[in-house]
Coordinates of C-alpha atoms in Angstrom, one line a residue:
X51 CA 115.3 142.6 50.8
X52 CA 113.2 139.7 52.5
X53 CA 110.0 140.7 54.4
X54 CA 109.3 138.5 57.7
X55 CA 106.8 136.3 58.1
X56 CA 104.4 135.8 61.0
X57 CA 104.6 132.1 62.6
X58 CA 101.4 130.0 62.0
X59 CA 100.5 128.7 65.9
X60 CA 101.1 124.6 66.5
X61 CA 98.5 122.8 68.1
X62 CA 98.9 119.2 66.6
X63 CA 101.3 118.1 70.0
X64 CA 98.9 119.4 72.2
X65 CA 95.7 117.5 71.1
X66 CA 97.9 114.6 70.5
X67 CA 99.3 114.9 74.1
X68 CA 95.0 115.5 75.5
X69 CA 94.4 112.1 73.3
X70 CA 97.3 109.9 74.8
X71 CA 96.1 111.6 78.7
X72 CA 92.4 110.4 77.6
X73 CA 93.3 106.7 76.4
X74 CA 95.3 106.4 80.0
X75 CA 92.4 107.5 81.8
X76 CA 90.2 105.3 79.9
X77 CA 92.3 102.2 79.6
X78 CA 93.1 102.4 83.4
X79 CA 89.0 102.8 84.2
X80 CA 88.1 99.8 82.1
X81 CA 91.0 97.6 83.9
X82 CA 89.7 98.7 87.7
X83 CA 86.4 97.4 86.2
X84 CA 87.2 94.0 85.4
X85 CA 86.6 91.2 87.6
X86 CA 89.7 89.1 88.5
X87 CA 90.3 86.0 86.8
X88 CA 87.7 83.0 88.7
X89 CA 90.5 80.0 89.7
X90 CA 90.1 76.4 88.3
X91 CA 89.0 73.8 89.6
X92 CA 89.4 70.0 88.1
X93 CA 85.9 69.2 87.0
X94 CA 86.9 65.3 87.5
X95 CA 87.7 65.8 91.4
X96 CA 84.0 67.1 92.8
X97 CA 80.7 65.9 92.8
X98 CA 78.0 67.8 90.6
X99 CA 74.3 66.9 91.4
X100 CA 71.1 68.4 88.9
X101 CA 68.2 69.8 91.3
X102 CA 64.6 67.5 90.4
X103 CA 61.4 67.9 91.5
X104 CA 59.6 64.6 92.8
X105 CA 59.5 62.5 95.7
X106 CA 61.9 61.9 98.5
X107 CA 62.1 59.7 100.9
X108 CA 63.1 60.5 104.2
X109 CA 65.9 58.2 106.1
X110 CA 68.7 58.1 108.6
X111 CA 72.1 55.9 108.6
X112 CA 73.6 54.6 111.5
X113 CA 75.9 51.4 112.3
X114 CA 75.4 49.1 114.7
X115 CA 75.8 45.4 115.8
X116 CA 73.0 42.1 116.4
X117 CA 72.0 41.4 120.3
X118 CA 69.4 39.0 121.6
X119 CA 66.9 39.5 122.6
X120 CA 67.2 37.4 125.9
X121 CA 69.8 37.3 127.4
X122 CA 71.2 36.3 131.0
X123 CA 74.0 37.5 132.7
X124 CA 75.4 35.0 135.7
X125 CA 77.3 37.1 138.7
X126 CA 78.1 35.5 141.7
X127 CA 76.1 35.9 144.6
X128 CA 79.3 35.6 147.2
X129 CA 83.2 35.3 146.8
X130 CA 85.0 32.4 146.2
X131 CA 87.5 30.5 144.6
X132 CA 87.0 28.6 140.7
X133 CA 87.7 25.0 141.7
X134 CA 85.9 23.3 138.1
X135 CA 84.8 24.7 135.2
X136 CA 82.5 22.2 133.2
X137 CA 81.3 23.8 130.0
X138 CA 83.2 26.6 127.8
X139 CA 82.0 29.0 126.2
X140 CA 80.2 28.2 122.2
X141 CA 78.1 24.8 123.9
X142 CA 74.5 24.5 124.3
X143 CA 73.0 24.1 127.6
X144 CA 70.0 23.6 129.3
X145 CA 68.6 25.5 132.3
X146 CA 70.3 22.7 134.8
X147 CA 73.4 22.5 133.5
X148 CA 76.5 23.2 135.7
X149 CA 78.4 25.6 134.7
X150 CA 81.4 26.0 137.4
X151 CA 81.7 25.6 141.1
X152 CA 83.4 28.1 143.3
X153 CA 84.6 26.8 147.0
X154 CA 84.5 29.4 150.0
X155 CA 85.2 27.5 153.6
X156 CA 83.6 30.9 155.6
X157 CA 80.5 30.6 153.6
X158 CA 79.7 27.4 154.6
X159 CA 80.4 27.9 158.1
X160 CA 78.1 30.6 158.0
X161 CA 75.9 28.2 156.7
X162 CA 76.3 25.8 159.2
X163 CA 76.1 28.4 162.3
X164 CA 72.8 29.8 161.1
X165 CA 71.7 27.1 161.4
X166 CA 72.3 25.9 164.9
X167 CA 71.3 29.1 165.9
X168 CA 67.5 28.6 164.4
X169 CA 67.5 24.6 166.1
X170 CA 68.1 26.5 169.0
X171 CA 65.8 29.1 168.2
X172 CA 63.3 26.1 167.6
X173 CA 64.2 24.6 171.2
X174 CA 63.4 28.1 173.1
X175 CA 60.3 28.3 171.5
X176 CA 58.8 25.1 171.9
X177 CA 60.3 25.2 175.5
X178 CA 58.5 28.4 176.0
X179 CA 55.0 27.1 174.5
X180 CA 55.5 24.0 177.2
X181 CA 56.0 26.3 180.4
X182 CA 53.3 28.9 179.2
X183 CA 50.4 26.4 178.8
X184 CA 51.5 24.7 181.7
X185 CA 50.8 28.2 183.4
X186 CA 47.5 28.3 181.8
X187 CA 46.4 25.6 182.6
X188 CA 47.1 25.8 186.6
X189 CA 45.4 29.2 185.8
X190 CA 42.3 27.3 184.4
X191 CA 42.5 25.2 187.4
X192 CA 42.2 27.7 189.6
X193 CA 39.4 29.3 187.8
X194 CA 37.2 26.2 188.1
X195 CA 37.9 25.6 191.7
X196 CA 37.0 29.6 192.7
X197 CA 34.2 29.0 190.4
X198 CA 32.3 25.6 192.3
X199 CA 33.5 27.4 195.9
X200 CA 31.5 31.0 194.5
X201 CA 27.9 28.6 193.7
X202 CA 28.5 27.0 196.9
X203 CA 28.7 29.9 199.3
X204 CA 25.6 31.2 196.9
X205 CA 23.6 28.9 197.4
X206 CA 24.6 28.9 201.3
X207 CA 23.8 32.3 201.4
X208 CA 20.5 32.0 199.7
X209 CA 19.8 28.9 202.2
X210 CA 20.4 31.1 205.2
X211 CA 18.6 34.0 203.6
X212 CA 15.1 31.3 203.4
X213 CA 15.8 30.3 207.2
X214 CA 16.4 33.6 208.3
X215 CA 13.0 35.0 206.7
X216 CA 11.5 32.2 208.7
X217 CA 13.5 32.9 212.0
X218 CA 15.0 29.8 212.2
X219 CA 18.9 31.1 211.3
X220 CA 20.3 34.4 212.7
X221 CA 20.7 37.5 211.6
X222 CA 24.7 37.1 212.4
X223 CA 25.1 34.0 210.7
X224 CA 23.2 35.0 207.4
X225 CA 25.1 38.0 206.8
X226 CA 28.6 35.9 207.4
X227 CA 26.9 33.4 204.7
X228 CA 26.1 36.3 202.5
X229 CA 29.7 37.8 202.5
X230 CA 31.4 34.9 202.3
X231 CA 29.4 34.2 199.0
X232 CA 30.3 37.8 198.2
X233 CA 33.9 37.2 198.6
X234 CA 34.1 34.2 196.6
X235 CA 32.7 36.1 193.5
X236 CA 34.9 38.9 193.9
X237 CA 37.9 36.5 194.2
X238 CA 36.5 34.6 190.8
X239 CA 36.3 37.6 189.1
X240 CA 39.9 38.3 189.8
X241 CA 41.4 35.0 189.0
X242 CA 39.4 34.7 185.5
X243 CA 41.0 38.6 184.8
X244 CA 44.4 37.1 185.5
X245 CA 43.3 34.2 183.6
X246 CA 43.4 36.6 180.5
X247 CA 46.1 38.4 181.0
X248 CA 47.4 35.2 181.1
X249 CA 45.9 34.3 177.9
X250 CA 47.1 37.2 176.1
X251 CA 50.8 37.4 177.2
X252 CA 50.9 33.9 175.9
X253 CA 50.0 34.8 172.4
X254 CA 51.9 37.8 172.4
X255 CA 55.4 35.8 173.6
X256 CA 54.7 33.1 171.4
X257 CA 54.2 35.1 168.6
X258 CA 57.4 37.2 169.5
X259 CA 59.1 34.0 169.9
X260 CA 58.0 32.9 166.2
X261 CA 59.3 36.1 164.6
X262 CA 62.9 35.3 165.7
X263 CA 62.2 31.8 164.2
X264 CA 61.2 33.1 161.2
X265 CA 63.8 35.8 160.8
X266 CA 66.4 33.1 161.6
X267 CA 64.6 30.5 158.8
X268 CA 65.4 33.1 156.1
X269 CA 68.7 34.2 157.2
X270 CA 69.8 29.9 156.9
X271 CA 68.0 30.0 153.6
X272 CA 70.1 33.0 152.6
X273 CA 73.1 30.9 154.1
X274 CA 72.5 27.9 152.0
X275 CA 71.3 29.8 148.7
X276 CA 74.9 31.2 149.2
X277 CA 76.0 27.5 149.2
X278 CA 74.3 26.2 146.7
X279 CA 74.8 29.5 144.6
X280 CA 79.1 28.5 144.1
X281 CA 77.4 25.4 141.9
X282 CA 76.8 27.9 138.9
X283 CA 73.8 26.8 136.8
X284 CA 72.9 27.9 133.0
X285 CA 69.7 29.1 134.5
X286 CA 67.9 28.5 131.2
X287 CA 68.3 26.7 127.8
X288 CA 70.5 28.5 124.8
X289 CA 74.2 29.1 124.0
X290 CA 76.9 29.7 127.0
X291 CA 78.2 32.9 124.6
X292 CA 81.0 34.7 128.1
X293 CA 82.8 32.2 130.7
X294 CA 85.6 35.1 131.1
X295 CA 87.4 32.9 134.3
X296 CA 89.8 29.9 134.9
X297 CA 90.8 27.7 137.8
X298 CA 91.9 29.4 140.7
X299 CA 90.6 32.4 139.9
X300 CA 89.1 34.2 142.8
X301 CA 85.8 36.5 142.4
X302 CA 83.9 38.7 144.5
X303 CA 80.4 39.4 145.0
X304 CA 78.7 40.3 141.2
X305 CA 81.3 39.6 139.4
X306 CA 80.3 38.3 135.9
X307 CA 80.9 34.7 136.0
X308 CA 78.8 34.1 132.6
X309 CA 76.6 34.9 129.4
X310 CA 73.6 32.8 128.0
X311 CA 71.6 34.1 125.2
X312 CA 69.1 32.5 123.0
X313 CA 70.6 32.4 119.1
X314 CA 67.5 32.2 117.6
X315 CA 66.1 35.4 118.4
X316 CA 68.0 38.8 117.7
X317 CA 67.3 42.1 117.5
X318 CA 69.6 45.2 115.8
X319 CA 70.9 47.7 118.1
X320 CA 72.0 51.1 115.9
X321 CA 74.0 53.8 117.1
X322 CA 71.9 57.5 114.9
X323 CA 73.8 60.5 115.2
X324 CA 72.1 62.9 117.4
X325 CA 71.3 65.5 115.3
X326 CA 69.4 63.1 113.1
X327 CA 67.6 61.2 115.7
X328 CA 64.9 63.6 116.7
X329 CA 62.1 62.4 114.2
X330 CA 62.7 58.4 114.8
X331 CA 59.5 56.8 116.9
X332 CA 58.9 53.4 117.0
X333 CA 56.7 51.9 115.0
X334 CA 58.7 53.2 112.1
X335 CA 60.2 50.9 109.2
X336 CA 63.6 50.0 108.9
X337 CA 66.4 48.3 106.4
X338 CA 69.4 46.2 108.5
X339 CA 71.7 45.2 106.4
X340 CA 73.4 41.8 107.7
X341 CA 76.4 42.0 104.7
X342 CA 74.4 38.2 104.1
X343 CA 71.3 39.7 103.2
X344 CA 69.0 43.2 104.5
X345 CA 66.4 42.4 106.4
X346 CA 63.3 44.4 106.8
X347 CA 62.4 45.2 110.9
X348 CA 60.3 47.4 113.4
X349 CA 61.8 50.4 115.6
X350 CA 60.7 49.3 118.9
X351 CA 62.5 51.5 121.2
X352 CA 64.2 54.3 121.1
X353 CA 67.0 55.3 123.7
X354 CA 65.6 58.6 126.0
X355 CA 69.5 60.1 126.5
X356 CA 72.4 60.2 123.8
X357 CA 75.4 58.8 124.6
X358 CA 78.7 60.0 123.2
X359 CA 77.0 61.9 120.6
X360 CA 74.5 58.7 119.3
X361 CA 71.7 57.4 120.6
X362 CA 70.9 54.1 120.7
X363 CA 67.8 52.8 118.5
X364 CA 66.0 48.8 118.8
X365 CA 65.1 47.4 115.6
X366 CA 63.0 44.4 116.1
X367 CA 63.8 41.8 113.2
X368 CA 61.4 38.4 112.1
X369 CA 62.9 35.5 112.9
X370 CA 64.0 34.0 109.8
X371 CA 67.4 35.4 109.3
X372 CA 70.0 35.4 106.7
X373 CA 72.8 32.6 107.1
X374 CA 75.8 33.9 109.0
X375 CA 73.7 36.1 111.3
X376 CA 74.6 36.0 114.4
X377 CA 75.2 37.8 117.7
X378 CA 77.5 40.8 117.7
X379 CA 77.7 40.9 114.4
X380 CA 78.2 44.4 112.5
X381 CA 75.0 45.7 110.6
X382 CA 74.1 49.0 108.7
X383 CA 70.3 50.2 109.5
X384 CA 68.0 52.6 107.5
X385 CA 65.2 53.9 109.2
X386 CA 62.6 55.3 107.1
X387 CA 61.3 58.3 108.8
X388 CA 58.7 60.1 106.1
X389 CA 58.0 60.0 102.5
X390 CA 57.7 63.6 100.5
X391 CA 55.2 63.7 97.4
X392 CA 56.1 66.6 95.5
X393 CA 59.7 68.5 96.6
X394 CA 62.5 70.0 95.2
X395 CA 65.5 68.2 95.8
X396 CA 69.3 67.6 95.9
X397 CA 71.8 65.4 96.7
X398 CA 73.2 66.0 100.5
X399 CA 76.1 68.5 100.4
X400 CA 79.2 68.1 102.2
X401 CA 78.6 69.2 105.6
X402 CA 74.4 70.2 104.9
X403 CA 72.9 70.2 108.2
X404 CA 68.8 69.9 107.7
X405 CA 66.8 73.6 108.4
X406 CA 70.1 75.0 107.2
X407 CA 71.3 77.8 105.2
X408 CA 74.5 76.9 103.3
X409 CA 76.7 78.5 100.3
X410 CA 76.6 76.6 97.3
X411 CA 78.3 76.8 94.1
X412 CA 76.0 76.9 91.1
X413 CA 76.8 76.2 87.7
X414 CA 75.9 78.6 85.0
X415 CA 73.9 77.4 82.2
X416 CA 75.9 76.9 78.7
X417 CA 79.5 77.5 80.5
X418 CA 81.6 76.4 82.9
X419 CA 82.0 79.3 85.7
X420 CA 80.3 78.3 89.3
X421 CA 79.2 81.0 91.3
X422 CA 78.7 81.0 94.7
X423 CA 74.8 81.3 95.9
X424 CA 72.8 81.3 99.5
X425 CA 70.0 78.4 99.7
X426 CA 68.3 77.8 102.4
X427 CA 67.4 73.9 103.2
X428 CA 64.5 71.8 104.7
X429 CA 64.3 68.3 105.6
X430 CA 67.3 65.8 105.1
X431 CA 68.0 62.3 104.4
X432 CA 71.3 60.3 104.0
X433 CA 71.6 61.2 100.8
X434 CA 69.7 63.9 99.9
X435 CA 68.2 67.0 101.3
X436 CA 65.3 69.4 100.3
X437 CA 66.1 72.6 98.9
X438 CA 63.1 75.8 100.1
X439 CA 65.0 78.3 98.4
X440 CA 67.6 79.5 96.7
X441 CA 67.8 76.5 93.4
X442 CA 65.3 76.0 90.8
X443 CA 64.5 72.7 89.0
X444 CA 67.5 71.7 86.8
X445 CA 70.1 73.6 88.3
X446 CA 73.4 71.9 88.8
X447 CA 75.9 72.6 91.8
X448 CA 78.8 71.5 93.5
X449 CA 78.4 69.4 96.3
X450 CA 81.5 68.5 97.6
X451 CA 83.5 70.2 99.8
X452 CA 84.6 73.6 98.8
X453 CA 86.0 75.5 101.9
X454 CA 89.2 75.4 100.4
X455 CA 87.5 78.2 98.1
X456 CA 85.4 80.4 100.9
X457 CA 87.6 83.9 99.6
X458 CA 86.2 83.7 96.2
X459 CA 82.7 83.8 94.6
X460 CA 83.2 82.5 91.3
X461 CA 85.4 78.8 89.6
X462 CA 85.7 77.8 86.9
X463 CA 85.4 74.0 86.5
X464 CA 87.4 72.3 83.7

């Protein structure tokens, strides 16, 4: 008869089951703990630039065009008609030379009534000069005749006043001598006062009279400046450069009528972005490049106010100039605004603003992942920029334009 035996426990599935459960746990850890896969990014399609340590040179870029330096703009003084237009535009003139006449009928009756009014301005007042020193003079007249009748009954009444003290004249008849001497003194004195008020009204008519002659001089010489203004002259020697008008044409008051500018002497007028045109003075040098030649100038102004997001900088230029410069021709400055000793530097990145802070992609050493980095800037130039912080000498990184990779922090470049 068999005897039963006891079962021996199995364990083997179970620790083979707490294995497997392990491995899961640890397999799924390690794959939450890698990083995702960094995309790629064609090596041949951005710029790379090394940091370096040395010198910089501080400039700003800015397009522009040649100007003269003198030049004079013709507008008409009054409206009229184009009847001849002797010289177009490209000739040389002289400061005489006639440009173009303009005809206006009204203007030169204007012309012609101021000035009959001032010959008749001219007639009152030497008409008036006539009747008032004619008045004087019967004043004058007067005057002396009171004055020999006043010393005559003086020395009658002084006469009397001897006879009297000697008793042979009357009382009566030396007191009529002495008031009538009285009288004719006081009757001098009166006529000599009117005498300068007289006098005085004279001047101040004539004088009043001679303002309205004078006010109506100027207003004919206004009248024929306007004539002779519709004979256009060149005003001074150079090239006629603007005649924008032809025959018939009718203009009004300060309408252009035409440009003269010197040739020989031109400056460079460049338009500097705003945000790069704080630190340019005058005084400063600057590079124009004429596509003939560059041409080494002065800043001599600089514009107070932007305009349209530029402003305006004056580059004085010497004045030998490279054949084929002339005026409004297109030129390319460089203004030179500093020049750094001993800075860490890099090439401008796309869309690097000076004082800046900007996200750069760095390339590690010995591979070809670029990671993503904060460096703060410092001064700029066209080209380059100074890096404070954030790089160290050697280091490589991307410059151009990587917004198209702002969700992630790492490429690859291949």
């Amino acid at each position: 008869m068999d005897i039963p035996k006891a079962r021996t426990p199995r364990r083997k599935p179970y620790l083979l089951a707490a294995l497997g459960l392990a491995l899961l746990v640890a397999v799924t850890v390690g794959l939450s703990r890698l990083r995702p896969a960094a995309p790629t990014v064609d090596k041949a399609s951005v710029w790379l630039d090394t940091v370096k340590r040395g010198p910089l040179v501080r400039q700003v870029k800015g397009t522009g065009s040649l100007v003269p330096e003198s030049i004079r703009w013709l507008t008409a003084d009054t409206a009229g008609r184009v009847e001849r237009i002797h010289v177009r535009p490209g000739a040389t003139v002289t400061a005489g030379t006639l440009l173009l006449e303009l005809s206006n009928p009204d203007v030169q009756l204007q012309a012609l009534e101021a000035e009959r009014q001032l010959a008749s301005a001219e007639g009152d007042f030497l008409e008036l000069r006539e009747v008032l020193q004619t008045q004087r003079l019967s004043q004058q007249a007067t005057v002396a005749a009171l004055t020999a009748e006043a010393a005559d009954a003086t020395r009658r009444s002084q006469a009397n006043t001897a006879l009297f003290q000697k008793s042979f004249a009357g009382d009566l008849e030396t007191r009529q001598a002495q008031d009538k001497a009285q009288e004719a003194g006081q009757r001098l004195e009166l006529e000599r006062q009117r005498l300068d008020v007289m006098s005085q009204s004279l001047r101040q008519r004539l004088a009043s009279q001679q303002e309205q002659v004078e006010r109506l001089k100027a207003v004919a010489r206004f009248r024929r400046q306007q004539v002779e203004s519709m004979k256009v002259l060149a005003g001074e020697d150079g090239v006629l450069q603007e005649l924008p008008l032809e025959l018939g044409q009718w203009v009004t008051p300060g309408v252009l009528l035409a440009k003269v500018v010197k040739p020989e002497r031109l400056k460079a007028e460049l338009r500097i972005a705003e945000t790069q045109a704080r630190d340019i003075l005058p005084g400063l040098k600057a590079q124009v490049d004429t596509r003939n030649g560059i041409v080494e100038g002065i800043v001599a102004r600089v514009a107070p106010a932007a305009s349209q997001g530029t402003v305006r900088v004056e580059v004085s230029l010497p004045d030998a100039l490279p054949k084929g410069a002339r005026p409004d021709l297109t030129v390319e400055g460089t203004v030179e605004l500093e020049r750094l000793d001993d800075v860490l530097s890099v090439g401008r990145p796309a869309g690097a603003q000076a004082e800046s802070t900007l996200a750069l992609f760095r390339l590690m050493p010995g591979g070809d992942e670029a990671v993503r980095i904060p460096v703060k800037l410092g001064r700029g130039s066209v080209n380059a920029v100074e890096v404070v912080q954030g790089l160290s000498e050697g280091d490589q990184v991307v410059l151009s334009d990587m917004t198209a990779w702002d969700a992630v922090e790492r490429v690859r470049l291949r």
